[in-house]
mmCIF file of N, CA and C in Angstrom:
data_model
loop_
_atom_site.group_PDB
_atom_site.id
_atom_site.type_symbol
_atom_site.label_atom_id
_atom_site.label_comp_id
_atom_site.label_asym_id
_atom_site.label_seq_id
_atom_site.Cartn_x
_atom_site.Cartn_y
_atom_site.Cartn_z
ATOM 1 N N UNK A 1 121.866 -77.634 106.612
ATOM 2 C CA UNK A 1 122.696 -76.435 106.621
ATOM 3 C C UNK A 1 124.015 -76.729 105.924
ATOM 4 N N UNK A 2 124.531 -75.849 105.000
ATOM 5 C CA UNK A 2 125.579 -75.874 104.124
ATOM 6 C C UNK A 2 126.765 -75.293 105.357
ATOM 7 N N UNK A 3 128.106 -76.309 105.453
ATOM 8 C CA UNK A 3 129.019 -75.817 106.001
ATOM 9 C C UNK A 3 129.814 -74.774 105.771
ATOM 10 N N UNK A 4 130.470 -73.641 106.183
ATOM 11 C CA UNK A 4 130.820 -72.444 105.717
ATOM 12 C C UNK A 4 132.339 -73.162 104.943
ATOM 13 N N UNK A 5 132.608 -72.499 104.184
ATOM 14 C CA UNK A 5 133.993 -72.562 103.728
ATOM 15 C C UNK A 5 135.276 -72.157 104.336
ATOM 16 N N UNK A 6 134.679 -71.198 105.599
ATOM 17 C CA UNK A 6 135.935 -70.426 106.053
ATOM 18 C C UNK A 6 135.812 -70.425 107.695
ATOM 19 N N UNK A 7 136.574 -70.318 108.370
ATOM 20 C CA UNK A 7 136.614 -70.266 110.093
ATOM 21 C C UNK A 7 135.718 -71.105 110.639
ATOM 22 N N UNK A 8 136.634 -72.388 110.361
ATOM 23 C CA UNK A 8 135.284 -73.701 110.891
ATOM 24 C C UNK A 8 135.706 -73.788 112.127
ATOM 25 N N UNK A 9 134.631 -74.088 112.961
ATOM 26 C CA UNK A 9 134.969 -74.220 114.440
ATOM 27 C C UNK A 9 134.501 -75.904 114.611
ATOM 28 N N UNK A 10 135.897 -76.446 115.360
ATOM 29 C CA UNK A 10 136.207 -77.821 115.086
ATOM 30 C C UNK A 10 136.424 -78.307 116.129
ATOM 31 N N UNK A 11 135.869 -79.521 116.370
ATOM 32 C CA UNK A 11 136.184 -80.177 117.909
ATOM 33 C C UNK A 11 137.042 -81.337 117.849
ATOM 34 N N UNK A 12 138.098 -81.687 118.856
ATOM 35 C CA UNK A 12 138.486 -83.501 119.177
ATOM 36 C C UNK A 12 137.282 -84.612 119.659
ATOM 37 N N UNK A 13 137.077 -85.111 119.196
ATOM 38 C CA UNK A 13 136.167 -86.086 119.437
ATOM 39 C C UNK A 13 136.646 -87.338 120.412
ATOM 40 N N UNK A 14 135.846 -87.147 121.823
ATOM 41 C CA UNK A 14 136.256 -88.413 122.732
ATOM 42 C C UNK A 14 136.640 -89.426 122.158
ATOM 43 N N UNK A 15 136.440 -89.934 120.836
ATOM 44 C CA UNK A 15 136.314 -91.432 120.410
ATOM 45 C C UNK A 15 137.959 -91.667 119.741
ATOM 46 N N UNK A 16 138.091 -92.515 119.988
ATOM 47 C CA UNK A 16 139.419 -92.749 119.279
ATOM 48 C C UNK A 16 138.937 -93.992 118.425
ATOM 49 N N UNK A 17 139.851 -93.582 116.999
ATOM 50 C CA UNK A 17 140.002 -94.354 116.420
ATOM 51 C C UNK A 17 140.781 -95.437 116.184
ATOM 52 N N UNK A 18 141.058 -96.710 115.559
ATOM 53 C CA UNK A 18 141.491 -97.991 115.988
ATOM 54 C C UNK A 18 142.226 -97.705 114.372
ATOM 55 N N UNK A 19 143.692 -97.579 114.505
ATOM 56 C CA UNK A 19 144.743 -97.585 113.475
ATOM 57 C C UNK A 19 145.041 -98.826 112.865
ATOM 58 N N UNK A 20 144.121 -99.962 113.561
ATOM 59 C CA UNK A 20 144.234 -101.391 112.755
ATOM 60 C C UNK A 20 143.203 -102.152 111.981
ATOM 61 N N UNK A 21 142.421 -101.019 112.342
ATOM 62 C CA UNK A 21 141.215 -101.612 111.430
ATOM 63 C C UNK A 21 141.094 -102.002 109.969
ATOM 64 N N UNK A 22 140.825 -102.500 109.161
ATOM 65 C CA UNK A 22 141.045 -102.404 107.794
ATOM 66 C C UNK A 22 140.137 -101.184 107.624
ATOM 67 N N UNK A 23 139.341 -100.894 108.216
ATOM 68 C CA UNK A 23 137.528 -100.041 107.797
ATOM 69 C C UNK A 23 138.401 -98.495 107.394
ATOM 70 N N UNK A 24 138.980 -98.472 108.717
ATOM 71 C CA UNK A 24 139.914 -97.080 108.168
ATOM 72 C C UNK A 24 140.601 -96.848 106.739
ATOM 73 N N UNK A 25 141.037 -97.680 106.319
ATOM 74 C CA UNK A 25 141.891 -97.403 104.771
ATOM 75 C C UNK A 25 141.211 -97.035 103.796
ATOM 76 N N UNK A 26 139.964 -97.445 103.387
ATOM 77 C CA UNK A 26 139.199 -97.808 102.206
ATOM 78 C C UNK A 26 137.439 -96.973 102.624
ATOM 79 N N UNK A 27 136.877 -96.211 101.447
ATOM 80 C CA UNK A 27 135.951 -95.915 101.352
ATOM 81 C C UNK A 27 134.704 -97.017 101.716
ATOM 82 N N UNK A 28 134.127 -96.866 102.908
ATOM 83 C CA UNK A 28 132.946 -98.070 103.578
ATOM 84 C C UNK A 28 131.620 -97.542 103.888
ATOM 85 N N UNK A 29 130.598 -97.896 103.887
ATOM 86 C CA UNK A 29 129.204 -97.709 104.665
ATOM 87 C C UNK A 29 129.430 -98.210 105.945
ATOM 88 N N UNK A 30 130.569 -98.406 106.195
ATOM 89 C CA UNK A 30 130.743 -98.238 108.195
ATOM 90 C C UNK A 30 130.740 -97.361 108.739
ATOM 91 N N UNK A 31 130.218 -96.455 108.943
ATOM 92 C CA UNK A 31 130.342 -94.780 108.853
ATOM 93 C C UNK A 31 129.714 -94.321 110.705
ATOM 94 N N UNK A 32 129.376 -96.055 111.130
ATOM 95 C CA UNK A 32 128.629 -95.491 112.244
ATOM 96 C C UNK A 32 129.015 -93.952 113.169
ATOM 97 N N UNK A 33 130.278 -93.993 113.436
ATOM 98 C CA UNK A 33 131.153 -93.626 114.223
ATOM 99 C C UNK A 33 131.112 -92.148 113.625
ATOM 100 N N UNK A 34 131.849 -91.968 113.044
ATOM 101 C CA UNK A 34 131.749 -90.840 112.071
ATOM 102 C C UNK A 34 130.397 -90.213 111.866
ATOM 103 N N UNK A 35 129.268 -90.733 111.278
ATOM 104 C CA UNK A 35 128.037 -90.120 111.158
ATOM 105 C C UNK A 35 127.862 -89.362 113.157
ATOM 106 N N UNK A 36 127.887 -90.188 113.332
ATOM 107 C CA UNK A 36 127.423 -90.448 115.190
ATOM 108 C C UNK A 36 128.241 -89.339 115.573
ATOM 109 N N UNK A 37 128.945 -88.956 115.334
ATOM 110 C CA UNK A 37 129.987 -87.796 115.876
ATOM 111 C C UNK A 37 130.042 -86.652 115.087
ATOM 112 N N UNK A 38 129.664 -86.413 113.989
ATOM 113 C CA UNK A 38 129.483 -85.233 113.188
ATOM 114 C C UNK A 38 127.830 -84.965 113.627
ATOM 115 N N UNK A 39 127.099 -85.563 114.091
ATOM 116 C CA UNK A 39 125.853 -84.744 114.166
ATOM 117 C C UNK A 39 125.747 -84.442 115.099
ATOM 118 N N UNK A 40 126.523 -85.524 116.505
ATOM 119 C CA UNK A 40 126.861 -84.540 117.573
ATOM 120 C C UNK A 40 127.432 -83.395 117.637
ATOM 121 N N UNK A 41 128.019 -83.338 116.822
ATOM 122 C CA UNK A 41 129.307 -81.695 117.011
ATOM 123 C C UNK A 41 128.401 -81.018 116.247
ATOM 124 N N UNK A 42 127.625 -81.320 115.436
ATOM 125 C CA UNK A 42 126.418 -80.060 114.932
ATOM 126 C C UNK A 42 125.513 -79.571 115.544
ATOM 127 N N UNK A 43 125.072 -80.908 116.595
ATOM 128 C CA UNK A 43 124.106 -80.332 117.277
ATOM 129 C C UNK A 43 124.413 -78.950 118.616
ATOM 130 N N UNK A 44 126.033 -79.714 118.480
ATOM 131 C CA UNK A 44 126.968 -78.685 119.610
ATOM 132 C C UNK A 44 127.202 -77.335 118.880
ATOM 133 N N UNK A 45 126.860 -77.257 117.461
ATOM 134 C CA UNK A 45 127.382 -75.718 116.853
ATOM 135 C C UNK A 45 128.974 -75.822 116.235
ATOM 136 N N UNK A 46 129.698 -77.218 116.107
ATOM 137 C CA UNK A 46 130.720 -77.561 115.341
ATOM 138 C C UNK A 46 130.492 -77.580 113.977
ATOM 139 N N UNK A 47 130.989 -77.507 113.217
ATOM 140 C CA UNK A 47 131.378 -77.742 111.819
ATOM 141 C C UNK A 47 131.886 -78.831 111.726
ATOM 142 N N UNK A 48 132.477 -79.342 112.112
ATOM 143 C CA UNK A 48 133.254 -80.732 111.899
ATOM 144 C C UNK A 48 134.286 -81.377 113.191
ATOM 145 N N UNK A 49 134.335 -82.614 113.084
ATOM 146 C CA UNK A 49 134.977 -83.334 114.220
ATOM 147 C C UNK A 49 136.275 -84.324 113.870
ATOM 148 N N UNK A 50 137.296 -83.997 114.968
ATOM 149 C CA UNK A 50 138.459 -84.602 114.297
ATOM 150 C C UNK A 50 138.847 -85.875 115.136
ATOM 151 N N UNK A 51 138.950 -87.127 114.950
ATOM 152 C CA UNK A 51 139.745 -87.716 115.586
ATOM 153 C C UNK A 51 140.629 -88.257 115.769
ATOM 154 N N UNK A 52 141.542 -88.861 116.812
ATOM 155 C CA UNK A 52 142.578 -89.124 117.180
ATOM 156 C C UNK A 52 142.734 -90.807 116.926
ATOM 157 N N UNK A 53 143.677 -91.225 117.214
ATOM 158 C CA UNK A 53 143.675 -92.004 117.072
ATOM 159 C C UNK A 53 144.288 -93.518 118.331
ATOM 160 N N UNK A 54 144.241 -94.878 118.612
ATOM 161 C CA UNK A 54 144.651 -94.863 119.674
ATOM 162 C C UNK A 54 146.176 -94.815 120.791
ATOM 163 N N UNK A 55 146.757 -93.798 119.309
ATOM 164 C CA UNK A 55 148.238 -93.239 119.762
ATOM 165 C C UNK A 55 147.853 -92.131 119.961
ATOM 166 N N UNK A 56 146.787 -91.358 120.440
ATOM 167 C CA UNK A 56 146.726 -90.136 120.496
ATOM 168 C C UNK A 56 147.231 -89.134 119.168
ATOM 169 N N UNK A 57 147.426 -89.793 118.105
ATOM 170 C CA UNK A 57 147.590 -89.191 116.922
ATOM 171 C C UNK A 57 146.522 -88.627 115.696
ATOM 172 N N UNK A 58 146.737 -87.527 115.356
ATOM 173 C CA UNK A 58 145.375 -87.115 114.833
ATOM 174 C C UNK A 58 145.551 -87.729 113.511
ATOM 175 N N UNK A 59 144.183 -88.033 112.959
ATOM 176 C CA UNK A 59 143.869 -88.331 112.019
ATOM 177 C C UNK A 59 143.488 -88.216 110.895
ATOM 178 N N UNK A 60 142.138 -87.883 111.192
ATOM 179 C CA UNK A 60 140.451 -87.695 109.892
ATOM 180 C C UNK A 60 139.586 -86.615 110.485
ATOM 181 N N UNK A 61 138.869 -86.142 109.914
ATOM 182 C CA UNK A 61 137.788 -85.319 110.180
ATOM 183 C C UNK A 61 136.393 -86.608 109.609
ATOM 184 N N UNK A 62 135.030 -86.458 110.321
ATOM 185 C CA UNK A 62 134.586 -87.025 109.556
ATOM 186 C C UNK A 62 134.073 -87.385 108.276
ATOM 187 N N UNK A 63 134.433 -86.164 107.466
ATOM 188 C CA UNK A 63 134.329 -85.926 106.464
ATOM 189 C C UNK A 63 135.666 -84.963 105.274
ATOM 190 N N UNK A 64 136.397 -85.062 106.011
ATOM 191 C CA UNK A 64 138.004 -84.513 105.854
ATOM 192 C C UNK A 64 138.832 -85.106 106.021
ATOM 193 N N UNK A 65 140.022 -84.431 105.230
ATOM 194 C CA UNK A 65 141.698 -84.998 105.857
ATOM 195 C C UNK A 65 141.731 -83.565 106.441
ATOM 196 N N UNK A 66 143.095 -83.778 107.415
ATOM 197 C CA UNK A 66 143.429 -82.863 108.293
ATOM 198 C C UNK A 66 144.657 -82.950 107.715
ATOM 199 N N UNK A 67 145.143 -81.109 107.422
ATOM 200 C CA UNK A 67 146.287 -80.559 107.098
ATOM 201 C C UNK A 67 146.816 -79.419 108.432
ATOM 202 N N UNK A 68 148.230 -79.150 108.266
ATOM 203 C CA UNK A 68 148.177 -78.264 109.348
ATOM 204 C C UNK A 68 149.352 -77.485 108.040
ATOM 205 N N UNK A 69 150.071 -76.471 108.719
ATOM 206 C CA UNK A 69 150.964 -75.080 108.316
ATOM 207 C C UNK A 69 151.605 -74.787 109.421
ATOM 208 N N UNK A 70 153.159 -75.642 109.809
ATOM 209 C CA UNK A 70 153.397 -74.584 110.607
ATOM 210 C C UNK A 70 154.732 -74.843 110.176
ATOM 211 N N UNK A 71 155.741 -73.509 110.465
ATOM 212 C CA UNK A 71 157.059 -73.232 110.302
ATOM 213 C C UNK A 71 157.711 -72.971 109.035
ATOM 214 N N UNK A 72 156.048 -72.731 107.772
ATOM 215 C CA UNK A 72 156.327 -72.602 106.710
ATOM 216 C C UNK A 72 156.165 -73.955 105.975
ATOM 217 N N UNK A 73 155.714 -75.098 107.079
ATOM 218 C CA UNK A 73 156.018 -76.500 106.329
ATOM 219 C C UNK A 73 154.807 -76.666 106.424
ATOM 220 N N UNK A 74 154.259 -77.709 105.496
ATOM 221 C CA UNK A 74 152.552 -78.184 105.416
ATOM 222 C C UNK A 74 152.910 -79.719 105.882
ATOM 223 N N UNK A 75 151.746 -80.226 106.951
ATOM 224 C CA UNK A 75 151.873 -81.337 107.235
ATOM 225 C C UNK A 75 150.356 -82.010 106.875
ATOM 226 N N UNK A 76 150.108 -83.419 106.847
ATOM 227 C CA UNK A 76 149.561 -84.228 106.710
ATOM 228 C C UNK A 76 149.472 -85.440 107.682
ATOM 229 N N UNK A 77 148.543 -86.185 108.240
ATOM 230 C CA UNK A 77 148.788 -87.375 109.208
ATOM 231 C C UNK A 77 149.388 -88.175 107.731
ATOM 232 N N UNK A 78 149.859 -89.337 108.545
ATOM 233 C CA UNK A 78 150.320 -90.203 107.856
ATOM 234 C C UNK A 78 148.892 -91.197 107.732
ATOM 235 N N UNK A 79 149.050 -92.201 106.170
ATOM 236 C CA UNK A 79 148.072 -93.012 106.356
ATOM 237 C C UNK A 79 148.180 -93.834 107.330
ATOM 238 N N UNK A 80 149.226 -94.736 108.061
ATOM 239 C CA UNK A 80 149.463 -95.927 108.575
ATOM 240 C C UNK A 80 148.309 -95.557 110.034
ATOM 241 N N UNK A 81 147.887 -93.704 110.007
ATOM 242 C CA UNK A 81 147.451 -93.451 112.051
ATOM 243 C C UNK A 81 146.609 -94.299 111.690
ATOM 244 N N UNK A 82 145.739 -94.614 110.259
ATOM 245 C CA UNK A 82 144.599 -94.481 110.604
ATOM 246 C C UNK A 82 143.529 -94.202 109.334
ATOM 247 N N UNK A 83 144.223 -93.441 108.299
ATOM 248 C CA UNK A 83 143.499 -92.418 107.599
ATOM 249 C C UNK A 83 142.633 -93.005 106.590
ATOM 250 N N UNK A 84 141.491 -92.453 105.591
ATOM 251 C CA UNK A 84 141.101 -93.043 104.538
ATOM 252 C C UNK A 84 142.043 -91.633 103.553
ATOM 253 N N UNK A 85 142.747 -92.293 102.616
ATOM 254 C CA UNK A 85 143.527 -91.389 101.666
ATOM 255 C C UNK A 85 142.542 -90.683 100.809
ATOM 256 N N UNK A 86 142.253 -89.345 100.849
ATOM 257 C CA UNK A 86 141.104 -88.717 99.943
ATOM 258 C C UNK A 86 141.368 -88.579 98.892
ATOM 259 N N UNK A 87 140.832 -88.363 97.824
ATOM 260 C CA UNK A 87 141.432 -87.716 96.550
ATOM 261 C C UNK A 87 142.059 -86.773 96.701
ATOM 262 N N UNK A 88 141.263 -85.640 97.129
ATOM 263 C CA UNK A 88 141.691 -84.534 97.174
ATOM 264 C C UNK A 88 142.815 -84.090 97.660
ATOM 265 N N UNK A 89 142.844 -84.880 98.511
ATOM 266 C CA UNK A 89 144.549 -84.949 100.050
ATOM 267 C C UNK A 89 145.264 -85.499 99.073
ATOM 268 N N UNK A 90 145.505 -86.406 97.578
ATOM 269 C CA UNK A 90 146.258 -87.126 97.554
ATOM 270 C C UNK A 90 146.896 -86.468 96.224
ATOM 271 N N UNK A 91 145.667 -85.194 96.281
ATOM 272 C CA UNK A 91 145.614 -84.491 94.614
ATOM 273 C C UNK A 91 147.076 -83.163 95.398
ATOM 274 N N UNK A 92 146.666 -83.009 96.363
ATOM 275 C CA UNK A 92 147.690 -81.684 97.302
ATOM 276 C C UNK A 92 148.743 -82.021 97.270
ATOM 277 N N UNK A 93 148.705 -83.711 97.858
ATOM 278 C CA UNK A 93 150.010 -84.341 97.825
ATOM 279 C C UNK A 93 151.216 -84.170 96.371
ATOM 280 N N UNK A 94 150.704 -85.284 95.679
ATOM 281 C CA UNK A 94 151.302 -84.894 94.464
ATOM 282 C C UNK A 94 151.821 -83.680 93.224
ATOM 283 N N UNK A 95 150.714 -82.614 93.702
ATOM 284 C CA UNK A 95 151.206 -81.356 93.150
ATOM 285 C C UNK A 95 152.015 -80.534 93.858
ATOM 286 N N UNK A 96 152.618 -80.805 94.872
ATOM 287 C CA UNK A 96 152.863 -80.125 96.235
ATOM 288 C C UNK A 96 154.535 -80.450 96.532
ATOM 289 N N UNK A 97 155.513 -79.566 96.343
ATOM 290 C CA UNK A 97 156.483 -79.887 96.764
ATOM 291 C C UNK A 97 157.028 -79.403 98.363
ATOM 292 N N UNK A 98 155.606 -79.553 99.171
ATOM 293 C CA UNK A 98 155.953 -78.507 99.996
ATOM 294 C C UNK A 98 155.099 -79.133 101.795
ATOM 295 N N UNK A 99 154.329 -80.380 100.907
ATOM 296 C CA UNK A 99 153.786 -81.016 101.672
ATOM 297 C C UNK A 99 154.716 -82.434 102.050
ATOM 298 N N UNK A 100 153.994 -82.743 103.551
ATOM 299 C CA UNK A 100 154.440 -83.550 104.326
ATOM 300 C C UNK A 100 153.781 -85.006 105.237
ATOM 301 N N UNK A 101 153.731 -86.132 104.996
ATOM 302 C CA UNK A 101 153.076 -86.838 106.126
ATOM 303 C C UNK A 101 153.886 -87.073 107.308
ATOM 304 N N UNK A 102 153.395 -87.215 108.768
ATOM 305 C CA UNK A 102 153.953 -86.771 109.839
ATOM 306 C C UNK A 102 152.785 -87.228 110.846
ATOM 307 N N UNK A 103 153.098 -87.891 111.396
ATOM 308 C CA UNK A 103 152.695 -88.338 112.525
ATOM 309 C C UNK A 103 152.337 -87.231 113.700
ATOM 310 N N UNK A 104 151.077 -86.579 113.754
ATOM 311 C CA UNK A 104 150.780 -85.225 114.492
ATOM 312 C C UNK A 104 150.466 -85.292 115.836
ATOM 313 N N UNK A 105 150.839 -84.923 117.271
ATOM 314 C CA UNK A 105 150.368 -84.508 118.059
ATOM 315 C C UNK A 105 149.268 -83.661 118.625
ATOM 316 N N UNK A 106 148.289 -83.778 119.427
ATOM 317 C CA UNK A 106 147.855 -82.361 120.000
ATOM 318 C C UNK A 106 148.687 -81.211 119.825
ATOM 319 N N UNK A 107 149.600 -81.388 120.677
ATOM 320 C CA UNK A 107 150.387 -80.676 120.908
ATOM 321 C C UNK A 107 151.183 -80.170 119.221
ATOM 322 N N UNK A 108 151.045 -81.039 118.504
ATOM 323 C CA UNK A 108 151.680 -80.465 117.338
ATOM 324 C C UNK A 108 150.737 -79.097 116.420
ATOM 325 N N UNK A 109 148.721 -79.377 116.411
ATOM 326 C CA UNK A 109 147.842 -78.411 116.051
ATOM 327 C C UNK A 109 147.963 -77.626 116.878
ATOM 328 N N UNK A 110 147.985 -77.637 118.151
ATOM 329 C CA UNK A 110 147.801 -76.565 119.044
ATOM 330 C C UNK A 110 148.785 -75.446 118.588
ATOM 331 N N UNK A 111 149.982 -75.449 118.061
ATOM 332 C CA UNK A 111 150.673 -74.595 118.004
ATOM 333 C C UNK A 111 151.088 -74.240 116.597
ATOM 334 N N UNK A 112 150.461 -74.768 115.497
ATOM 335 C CA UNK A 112 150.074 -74.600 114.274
ATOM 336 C C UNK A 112 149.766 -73.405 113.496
ATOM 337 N N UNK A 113 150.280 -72.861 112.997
ATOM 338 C CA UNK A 113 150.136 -71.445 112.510
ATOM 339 C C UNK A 113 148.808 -71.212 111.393
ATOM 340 N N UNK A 114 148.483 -72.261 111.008
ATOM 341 C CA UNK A 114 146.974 -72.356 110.389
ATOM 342 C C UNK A 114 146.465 -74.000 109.908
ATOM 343 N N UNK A 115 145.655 -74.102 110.721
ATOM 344 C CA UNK A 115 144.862 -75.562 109.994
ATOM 345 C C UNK A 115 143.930 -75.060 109.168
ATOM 346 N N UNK A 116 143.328 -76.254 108.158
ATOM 347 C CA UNK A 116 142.889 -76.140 106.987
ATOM 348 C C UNK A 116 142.126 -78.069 106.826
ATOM 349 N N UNK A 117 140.898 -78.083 106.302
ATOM 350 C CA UNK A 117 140.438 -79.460 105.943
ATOM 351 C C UNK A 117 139.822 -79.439 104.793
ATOM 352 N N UNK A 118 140.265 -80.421 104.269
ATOM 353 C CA UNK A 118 139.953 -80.856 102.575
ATOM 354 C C UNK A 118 139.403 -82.053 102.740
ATOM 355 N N UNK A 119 138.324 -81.874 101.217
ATOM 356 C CA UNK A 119 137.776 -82.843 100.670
ATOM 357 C C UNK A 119 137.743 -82.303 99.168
ATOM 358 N N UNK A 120 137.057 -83.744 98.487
ATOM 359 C CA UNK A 120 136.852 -83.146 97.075
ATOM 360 C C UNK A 120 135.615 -82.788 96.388
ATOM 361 N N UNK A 121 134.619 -82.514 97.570
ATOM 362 C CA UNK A 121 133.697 -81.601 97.488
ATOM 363 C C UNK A 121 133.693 -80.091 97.911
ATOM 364 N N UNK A 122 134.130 -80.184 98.700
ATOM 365 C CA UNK A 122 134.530 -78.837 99.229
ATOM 366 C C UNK A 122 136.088 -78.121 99.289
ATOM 367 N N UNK A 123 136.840 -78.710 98.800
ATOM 368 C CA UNK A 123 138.347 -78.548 98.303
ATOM 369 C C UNK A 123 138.867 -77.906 100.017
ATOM 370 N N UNK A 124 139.170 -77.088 99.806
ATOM 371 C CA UNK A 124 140.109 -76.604 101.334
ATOM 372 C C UNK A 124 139.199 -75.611 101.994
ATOM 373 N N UNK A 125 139.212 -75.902 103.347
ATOM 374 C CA UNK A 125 138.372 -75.008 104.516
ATOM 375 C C UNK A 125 139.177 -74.867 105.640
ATOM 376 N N UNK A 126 139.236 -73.425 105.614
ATOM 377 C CA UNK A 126 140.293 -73.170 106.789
ATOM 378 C C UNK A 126 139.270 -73.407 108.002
ATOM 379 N N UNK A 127 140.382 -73.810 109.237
ATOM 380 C CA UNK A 127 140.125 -74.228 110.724
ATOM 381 C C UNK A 127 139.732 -72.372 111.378
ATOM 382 N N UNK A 128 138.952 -71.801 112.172
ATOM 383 C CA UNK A 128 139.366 -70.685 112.550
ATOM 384 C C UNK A 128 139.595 -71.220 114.481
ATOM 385 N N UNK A 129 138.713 -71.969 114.877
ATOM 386 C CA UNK A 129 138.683 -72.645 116.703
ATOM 387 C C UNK A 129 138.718 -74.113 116.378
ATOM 388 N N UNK A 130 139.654 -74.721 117.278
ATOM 389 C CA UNK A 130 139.590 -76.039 117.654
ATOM 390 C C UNK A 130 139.521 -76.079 119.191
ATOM 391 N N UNK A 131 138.251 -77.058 119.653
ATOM 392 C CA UNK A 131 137.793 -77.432 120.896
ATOM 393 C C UNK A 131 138.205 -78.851 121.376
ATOM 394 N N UNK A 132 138.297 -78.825 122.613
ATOM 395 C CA UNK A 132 138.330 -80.562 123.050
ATOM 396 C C UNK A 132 137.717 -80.293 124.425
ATOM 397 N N UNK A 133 136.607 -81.016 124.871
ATOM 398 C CA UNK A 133 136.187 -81.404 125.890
ATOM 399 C C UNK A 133 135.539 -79.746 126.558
ATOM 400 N N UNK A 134 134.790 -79.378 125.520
ATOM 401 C CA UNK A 134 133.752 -77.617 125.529
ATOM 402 C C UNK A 134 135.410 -76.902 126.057
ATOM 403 N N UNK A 135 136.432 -76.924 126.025
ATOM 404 C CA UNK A 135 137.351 -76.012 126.264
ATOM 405 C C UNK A 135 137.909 -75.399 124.904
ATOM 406 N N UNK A 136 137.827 -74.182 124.771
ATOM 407 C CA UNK A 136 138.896 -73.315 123.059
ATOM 408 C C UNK A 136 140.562 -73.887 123.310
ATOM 409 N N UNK A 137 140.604 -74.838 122.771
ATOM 410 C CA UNK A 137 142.646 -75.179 122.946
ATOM 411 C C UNK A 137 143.464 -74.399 121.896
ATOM 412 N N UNK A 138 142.549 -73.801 120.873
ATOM 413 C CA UNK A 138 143.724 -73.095 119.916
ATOM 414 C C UNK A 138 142.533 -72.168 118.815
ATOM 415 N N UNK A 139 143.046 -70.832 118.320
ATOM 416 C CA UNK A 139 142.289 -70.270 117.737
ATOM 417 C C UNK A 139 143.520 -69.740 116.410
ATOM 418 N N UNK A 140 143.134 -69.734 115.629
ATOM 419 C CA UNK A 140 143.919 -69.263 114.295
ATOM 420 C C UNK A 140 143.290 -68.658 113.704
ATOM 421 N N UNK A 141 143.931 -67.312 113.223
ATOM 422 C CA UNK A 141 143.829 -65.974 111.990
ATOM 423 C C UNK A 141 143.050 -66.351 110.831
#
């Protein structure tokens, strides 16, 4: 099944990720984790799964960077949570006088005026529900 482009319904994933790993930085066939958690959240009716990291800081999608929009400002995790730097995230970055890396909270998406996940296959896909633990924590326009 082809993922929709628009109002992805997105979960936190129990698993936290380890911000010291080298595996995180760099494109790997270590993917256990990631594979293992995107087919769970499919089999759950997710589109995609985000995780945290073990600062409770968000990260990656398993197949995305995670952007957020709020206050008029565009944010980005920082690489150091955790992240693998995408092209595409790095293509936003540089053309972008408007974007930000930032160390994100729950609490920072939850109140987010629109999330959005990129890759450079699928360029930008807006968030429409984000879930954690089968509960709706935030829904966006």
């Amino acid at each position: 099944a082809v993922t929709k482009l628009d109002n992805l319904k997105i979960k936190i994933s129990d698993e936290k990720i380890n911000s010291k790993s080298k595996f995180q930085y760099f494109k790997t066939t270590n993917r256990f984790l990631y594979d293992k958690e995107l087919n769970m959240a499919k089999d759950e009716g997710y589109d995609e799964v985000i995780f945290l990291n073990e600062n409770n800081e968000v990260t990656e999608g398993s197949i995305t960077n995670f952007f957020i929009e709020t206050n008029g400002k565009t944010l980005t995790p920082k690489i150091s949570c955790g992240i693998l730097n995408g092209i595409y995230r790095q293509y936003l970055i540089d053309n972008s006088t408007t974007i930000s890396e930032k160390k994100l909270k729950l609490s920072d998406i939850i109140k987010a005026d629109k999330i959005y996940l990129v890759n450079s296959v699928r360029k930008e896909m807006r968030v429409k529900e984000i879930w954690k633990d089968n509960i709706r924590i935030s829904t966006f326009p």
